[in-house]
PDB file of C-alpha atoms in Angstrom:
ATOM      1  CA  UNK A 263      52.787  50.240-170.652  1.00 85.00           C
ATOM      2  CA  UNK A 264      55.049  49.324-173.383  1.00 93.00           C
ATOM      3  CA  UNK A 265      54.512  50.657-177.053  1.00 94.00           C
ATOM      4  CA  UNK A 266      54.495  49.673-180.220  1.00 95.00           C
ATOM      5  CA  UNK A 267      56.153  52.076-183.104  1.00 96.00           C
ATOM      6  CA  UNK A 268      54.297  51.314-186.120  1.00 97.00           C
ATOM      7  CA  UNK A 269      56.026  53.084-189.519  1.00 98.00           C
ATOM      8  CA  UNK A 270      54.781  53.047-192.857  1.00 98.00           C
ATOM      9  CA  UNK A 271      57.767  52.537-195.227  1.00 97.00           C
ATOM     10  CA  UNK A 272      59.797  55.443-196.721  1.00 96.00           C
ATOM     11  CA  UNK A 273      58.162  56.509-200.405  1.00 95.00           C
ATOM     12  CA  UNK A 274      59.092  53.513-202.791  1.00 91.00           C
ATOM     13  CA  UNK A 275      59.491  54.142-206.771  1.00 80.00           C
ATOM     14  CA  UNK A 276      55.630  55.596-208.646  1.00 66.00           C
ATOM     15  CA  UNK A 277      55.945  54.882-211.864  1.00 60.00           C
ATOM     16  CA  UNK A 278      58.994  52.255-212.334  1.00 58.00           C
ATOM     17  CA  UNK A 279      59.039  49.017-212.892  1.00 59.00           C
ATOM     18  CA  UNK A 280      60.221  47.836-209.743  1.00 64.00           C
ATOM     19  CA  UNK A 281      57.742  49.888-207.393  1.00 73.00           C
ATOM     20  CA  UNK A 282      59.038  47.672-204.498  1.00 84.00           C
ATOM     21  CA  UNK A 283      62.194  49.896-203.221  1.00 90.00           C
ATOM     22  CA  UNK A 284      63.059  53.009-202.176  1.00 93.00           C
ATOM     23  CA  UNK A 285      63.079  56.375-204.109  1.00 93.00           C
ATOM     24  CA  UNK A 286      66.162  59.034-203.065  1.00 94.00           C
ATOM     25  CA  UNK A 287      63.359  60.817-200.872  1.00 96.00           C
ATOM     26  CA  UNK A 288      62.578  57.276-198.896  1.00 96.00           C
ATOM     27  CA  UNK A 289      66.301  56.589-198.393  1.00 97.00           C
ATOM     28  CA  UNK A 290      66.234  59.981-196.999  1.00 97.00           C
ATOM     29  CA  UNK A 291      62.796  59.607-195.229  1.00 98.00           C
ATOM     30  CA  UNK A 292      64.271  56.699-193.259  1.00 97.00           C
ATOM     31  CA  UNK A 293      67.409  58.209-192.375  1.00 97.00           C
ATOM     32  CA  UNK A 294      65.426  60.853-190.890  1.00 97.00           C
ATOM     33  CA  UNK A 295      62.824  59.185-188.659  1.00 96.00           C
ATOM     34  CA  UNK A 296      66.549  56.970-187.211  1.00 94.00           C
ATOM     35  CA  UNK A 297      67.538  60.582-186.001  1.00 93.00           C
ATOM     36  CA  UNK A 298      63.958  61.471-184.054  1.00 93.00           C
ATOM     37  CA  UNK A 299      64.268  57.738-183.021  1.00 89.00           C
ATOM     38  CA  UNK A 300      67.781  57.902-181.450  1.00 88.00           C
ATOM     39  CA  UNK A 301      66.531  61.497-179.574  1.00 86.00           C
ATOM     40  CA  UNK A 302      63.704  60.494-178.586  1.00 77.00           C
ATOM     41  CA  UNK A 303      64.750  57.225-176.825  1.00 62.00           C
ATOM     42  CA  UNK A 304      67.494  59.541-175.061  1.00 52.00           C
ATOM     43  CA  UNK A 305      66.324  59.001-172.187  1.00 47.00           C
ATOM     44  CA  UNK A 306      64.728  55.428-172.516  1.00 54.00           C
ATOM     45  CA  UNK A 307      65.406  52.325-173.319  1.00 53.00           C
ATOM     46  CA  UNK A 308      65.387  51.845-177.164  1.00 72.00           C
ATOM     47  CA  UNK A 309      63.186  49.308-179.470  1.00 87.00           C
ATOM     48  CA  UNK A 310      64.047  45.406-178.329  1.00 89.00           C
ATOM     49  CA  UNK A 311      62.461  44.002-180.986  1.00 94.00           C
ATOM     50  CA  UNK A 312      62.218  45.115-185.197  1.00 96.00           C
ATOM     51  CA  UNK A 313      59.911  43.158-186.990  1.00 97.00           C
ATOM     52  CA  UNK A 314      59.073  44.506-190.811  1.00 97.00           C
ATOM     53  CA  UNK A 315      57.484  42.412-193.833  1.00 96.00           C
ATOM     54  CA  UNK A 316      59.405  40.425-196.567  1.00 96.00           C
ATOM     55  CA  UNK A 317      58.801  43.805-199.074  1.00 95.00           C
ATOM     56  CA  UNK A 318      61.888  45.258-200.209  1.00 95.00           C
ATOM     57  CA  UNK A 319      60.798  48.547-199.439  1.00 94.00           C
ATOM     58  CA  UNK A 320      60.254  47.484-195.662  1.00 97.00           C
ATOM     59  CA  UNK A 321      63.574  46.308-195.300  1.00 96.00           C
ATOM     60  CA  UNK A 322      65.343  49.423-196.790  1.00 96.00           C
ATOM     61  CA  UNK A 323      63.706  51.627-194.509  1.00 97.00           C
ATOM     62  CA  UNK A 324      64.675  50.034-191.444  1.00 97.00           C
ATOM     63  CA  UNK A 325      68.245  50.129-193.111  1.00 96.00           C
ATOM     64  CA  UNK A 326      68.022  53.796-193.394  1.00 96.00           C
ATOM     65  CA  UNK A 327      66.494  54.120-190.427  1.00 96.00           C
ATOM     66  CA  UNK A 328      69.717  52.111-188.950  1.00 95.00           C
ATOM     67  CA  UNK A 329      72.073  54.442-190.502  1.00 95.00           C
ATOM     68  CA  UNK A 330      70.228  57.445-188.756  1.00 94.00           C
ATOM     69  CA  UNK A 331      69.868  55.787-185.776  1.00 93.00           C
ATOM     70  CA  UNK A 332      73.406  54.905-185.038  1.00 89.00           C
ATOM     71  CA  UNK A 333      74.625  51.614-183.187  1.00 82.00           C
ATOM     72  CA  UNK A 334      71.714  50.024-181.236  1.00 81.00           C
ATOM     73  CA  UNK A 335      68.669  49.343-183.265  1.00 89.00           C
ATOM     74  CA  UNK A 336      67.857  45.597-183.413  1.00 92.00           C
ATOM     75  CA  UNK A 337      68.055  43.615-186.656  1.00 93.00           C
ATOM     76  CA  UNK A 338      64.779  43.052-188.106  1.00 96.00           C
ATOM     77  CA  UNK A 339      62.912  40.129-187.845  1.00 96.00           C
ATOM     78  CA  UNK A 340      60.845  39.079-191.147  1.00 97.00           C
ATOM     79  CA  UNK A 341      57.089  38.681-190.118  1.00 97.00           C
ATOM     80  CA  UNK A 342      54.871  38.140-193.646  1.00 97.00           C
ATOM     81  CA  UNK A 343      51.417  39.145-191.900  1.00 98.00           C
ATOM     82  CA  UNK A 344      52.982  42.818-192.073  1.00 98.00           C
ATOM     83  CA  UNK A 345      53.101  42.488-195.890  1.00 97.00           C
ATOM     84  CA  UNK A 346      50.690  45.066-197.810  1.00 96.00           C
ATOM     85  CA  UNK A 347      48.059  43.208-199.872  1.00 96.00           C
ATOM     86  CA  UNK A 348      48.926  43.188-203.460  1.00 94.00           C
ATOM     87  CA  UNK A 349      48.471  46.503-204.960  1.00 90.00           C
ATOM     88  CA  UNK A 350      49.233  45.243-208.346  1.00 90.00           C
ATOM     89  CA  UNK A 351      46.954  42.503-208.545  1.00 95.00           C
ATOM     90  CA  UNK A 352      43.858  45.400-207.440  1.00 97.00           C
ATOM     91  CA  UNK A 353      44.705  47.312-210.368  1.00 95.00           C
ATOM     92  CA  UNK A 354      45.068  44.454-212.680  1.00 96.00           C
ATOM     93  CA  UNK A 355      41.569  43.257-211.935  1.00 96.00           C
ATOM     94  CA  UNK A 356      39.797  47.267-211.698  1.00 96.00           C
ATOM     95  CA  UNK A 357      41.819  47.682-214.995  1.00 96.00           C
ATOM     96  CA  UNK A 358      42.487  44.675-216.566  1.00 96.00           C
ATOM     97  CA  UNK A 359      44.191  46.557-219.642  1.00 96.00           C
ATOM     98  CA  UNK A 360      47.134  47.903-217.351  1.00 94.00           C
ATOM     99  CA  UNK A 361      48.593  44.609-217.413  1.00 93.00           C
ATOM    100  CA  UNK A 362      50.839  45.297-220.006  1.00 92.00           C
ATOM    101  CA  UNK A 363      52.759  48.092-218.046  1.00 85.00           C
ATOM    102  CA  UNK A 364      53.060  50.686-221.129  1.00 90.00           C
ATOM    103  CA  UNK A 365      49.699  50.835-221.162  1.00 94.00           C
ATOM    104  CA  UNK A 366      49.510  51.720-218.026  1.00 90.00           C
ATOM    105  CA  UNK A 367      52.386  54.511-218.325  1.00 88.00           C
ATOM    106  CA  UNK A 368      50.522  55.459-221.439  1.00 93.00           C
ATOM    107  CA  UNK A 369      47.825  56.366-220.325  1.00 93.00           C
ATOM    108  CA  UNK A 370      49.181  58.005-216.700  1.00 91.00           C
ATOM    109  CA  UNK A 371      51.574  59.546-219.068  1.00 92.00           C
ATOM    110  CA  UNK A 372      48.594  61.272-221.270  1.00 94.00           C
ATOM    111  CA  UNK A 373      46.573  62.525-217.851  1.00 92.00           C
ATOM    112  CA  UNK A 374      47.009  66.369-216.793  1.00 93.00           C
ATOM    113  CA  UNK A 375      47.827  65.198-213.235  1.00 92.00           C
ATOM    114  CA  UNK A 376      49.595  61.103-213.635  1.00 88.00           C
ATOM    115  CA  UNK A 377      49.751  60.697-209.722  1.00 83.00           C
ATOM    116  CA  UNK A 378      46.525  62.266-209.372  1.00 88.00           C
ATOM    117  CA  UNK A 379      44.719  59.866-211.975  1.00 92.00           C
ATOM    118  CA  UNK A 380      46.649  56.617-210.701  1.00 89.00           C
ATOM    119  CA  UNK A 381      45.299  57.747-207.184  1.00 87.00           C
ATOM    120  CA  UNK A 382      42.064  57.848-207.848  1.00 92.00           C
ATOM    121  CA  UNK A 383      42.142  54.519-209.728  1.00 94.00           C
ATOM    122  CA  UNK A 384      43.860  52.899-206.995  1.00 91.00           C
ATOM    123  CA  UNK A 385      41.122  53.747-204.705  1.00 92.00           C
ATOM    124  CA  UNK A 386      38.693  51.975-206.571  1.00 95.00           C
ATOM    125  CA  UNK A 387      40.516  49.016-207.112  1.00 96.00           C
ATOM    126  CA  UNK A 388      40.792  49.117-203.803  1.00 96.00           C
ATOM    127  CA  UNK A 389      37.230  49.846-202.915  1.00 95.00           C
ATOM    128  CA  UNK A 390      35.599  47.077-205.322  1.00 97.00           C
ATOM    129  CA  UNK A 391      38.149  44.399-203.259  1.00 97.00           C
ATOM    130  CA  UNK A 392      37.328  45.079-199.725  1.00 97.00           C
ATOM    131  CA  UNK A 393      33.642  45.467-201.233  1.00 96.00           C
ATOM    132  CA  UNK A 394      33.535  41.085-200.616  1.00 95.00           C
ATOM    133  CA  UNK A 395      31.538  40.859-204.005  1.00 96.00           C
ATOM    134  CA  UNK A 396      34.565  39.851-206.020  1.00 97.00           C
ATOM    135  CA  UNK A 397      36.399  37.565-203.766  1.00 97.00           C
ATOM    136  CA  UNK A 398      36.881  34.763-205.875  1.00 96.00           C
ATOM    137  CA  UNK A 399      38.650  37.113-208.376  1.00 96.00           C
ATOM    138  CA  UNK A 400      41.549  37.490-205.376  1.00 97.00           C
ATOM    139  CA  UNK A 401      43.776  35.070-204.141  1.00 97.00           C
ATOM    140  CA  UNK A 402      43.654  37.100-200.742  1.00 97.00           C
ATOM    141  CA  UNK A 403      40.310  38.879-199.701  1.00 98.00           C
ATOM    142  CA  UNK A 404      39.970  42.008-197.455  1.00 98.00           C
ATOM    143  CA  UNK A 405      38.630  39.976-194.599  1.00 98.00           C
ATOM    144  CA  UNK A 406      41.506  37.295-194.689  1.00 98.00           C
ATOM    145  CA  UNK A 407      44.030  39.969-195.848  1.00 98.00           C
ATOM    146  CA  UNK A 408      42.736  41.908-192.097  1.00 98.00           C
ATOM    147  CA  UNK A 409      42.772  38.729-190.390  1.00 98.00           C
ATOM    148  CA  UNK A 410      46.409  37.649-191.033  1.00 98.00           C
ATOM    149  CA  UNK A 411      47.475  41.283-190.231  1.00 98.00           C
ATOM    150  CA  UNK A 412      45.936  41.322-186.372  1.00 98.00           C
ATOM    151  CA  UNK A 413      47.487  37.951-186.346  1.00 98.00           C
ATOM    152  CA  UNK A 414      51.334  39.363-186.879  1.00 98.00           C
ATOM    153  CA  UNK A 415      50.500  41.903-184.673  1.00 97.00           C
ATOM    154  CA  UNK A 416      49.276  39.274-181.711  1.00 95.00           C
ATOM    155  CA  UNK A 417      52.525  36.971-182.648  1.00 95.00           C
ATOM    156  CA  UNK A 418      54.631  40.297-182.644  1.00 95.00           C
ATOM    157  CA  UNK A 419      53.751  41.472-179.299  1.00 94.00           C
ATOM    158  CA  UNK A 420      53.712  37.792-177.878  1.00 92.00           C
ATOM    159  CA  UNK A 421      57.645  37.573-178.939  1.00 90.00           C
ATOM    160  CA  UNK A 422      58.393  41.622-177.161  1.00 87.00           C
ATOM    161  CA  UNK A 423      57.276  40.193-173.808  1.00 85.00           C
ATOM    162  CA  UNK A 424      56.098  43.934-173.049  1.00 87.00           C
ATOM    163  CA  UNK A 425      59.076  45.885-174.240  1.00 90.00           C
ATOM    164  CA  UNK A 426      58.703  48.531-176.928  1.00 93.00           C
ATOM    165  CA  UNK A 427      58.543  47.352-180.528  1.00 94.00           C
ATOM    166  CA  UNK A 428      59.113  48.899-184.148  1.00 96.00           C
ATOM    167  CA  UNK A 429      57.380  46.945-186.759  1.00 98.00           C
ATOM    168  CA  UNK A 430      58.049  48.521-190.433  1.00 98.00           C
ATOM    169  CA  UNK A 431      54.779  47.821-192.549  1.00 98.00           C
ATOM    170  CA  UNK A 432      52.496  49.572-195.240  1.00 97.00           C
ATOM    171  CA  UNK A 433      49.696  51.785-194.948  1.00 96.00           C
ATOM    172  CA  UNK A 434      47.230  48.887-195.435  1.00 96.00           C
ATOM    173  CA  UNK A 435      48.587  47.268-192.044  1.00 98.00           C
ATOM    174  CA  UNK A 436      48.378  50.177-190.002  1.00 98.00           C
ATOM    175  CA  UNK A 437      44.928  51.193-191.248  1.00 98.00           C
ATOM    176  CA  UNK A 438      43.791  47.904-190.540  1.00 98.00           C
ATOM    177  CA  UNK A 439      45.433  47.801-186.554  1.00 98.00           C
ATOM    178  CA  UNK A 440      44.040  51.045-186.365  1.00 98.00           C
ATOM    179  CA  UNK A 441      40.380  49.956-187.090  1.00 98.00           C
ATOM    180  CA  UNK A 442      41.124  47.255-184.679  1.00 97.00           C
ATOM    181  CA  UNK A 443      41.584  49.621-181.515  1.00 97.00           C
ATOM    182  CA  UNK A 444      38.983  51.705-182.811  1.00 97.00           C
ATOM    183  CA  UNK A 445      36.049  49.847-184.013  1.00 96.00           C
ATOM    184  CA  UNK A 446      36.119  51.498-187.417  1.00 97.00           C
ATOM    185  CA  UNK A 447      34.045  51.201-190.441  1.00 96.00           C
ATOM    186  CA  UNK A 448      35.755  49.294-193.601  1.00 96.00           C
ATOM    187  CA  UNK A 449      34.746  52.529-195.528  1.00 94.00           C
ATOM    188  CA  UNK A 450      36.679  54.824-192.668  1.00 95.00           C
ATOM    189  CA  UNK A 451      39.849  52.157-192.323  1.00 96.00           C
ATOM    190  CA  UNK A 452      39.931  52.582-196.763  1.00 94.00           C
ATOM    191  CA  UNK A 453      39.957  56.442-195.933  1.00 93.00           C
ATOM    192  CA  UNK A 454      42.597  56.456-193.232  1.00 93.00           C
ATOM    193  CA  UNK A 455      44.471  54.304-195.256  1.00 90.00           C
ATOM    194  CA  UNK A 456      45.404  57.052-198.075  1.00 88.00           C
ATOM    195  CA  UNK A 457      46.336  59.732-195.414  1.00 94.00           C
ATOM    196  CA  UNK A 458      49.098  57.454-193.753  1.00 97.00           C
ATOM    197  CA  UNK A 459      52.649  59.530-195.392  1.00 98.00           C
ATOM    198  CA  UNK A 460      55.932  57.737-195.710  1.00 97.00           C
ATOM    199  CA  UNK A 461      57.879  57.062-192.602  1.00 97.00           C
ATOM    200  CA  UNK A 462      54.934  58.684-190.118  1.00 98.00           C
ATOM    201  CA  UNK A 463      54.786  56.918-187.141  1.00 97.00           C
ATOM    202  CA  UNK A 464      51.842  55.776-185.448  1.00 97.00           C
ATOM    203  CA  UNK A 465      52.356  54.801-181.548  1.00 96.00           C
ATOM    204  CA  UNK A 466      50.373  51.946-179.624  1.00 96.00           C
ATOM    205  CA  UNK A 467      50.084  51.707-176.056  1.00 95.00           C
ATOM    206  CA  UNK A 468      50.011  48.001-175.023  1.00 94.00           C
ATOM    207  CA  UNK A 469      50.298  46.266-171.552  1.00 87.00           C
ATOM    208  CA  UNK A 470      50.003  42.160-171.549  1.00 66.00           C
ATOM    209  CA  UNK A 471      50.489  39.473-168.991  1.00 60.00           C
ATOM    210  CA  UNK A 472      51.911  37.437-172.199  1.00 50.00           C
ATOM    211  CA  UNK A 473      48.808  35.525-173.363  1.00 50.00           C
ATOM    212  CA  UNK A 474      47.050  37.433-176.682  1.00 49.00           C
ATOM    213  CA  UNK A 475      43.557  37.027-174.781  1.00 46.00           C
ATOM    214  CA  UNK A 476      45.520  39.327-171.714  1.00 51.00           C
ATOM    215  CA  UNK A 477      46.552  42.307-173.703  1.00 67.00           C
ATOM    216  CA  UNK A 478      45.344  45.646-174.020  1.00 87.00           C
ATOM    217  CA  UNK A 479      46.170  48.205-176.472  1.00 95.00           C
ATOM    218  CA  UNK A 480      44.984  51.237-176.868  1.00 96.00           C
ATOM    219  CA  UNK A 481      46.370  54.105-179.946  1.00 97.00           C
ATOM    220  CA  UNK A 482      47.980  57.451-178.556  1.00 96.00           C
ATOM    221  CA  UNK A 483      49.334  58.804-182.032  1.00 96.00           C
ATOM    222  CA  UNK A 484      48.406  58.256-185.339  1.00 97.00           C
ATOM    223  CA  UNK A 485      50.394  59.451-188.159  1.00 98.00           C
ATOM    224  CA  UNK A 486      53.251  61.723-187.068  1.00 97.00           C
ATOM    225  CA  UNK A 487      55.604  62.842-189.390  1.00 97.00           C
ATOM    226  CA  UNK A 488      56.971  65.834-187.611  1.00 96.00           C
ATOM    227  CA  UNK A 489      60.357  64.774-187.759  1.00 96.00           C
ATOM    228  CA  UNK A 490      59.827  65.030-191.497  1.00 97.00           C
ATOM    229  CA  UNK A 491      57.973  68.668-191.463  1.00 97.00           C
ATOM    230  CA  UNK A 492      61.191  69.705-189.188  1.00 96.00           C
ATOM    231  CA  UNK A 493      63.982  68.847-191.627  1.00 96.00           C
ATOM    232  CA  UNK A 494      62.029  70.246-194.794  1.00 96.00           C
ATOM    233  CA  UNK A 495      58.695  69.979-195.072  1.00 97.00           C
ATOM    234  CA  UNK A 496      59.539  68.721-198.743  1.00 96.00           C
ATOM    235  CA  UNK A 497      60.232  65.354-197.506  1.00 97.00           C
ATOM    236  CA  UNK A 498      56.394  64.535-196.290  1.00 97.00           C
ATOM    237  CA  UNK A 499      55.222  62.134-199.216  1.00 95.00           C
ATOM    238  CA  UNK A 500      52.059  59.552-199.300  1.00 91.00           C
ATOM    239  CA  UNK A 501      52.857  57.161-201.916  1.00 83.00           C
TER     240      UNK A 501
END
């Protein structure tokens, strides 16, 4: 059995205008989890194969992660079905007034708890999308925004030829393999997908004669950010 090493990104920038890269902590994050990678493949052979999305903050943590890592870890290999779904464009349309991004910081700014309040409207943006009664309001819905994800993962797996894998990705991604393997609900996927932290790893056992209709996968750790809780326990983040 082979396995595939699926990370959420290191935590990217709440609150500025360029959300898409990494904050201090994610530079940090990524260094980190390219430590527990190098140990942990001590005695193994390391990832052949990197694959992340085209999101800035996918690409900078498989740079930190290379720094942490040392000499050895593959170059990544751009794959767009790992991309999150657009974020931005489910709050625009759950609150169309947050367009203008100083209204947004406004009224974040004028909340007892700003992470706690954009958290709880990000959830329902999310929740009215992957509802299906507002697809024509979304240039990609849940369903095909699910659909191109399993895709990546097929074409991903196709190109390893049954050696281990790292694919950097979102939370969205992983939720979505993760319902895959285990015949979730869209309401548990939605649920899983705001407990995924930065940088956790979730592992995938696959085995595959090298036809997508031949492989079998099964999940044997979801979520581990123990490298994280063992440098300082600080450095486990969600966003």
């Amino acid at each position: 059995m082979a396995t595939i090493y699926l990370v959420r990104h290191g935590q990217a920038s709440f609150g500025a205008e360029d959300y898409d890269r990494l904050s201090q902590i994610g530079w940090q994050q990524g260094r980190v989890l390219g430590r527990a990678l190098r140990c942990s493949q001590a005695a193994t052979a390391k990832p052949q194969a990197v694959f992340g999305g085209t999101l800035r903050r996918h690409r900078e943590t498989v740079e930190a992660m290379a720094r942490g890592f040392g000499d050895g870890l593959p170059a990544m290999q751009v794959a767009s079905g790992f991309d999150e779904f657009d974020h931005v464009a489910l709050i625009h349309r759950h609150r169309p007034q947050w367009q203008d991004h100083s209204v947004m910081a406004r009224d974040l700014a004028a909340s007892i708890a700003p992470a706690k309040t954009f958290q709880v409207e990000f959830v329902a943006a999310v929740q009215r999308w992957a509802s299906g009664g507002f697809d024509h309001e979304y240039a990609e819905s849940w369903l095909g925004f699910k659909a191109r994800v399993l895709a990546a993962l097929d074409e991903a797996v196709s190109c390893a030829a049954g050696k281990d894998l790292l694919v950097a990705t979102s939370g969205g991604p992983i939720a979505v393999i993760v319902q895959a393997l285990l015949d979730l609900s869209d309401e548990r996927t939605l649920d899983l997908n705001s407990m995924i932290a930065n940088t956790s790893v979730t592992r995938v056992l696959y085995s595959s004669r090298g036809r997508h209709s031949d492989s079998r996968r099964s999940l044997a750790v979801f979520n581990n950010y123990s490298h994280l809780e063992a440098e300082d326990p600080a450095l486990v983040t969600f966003r």
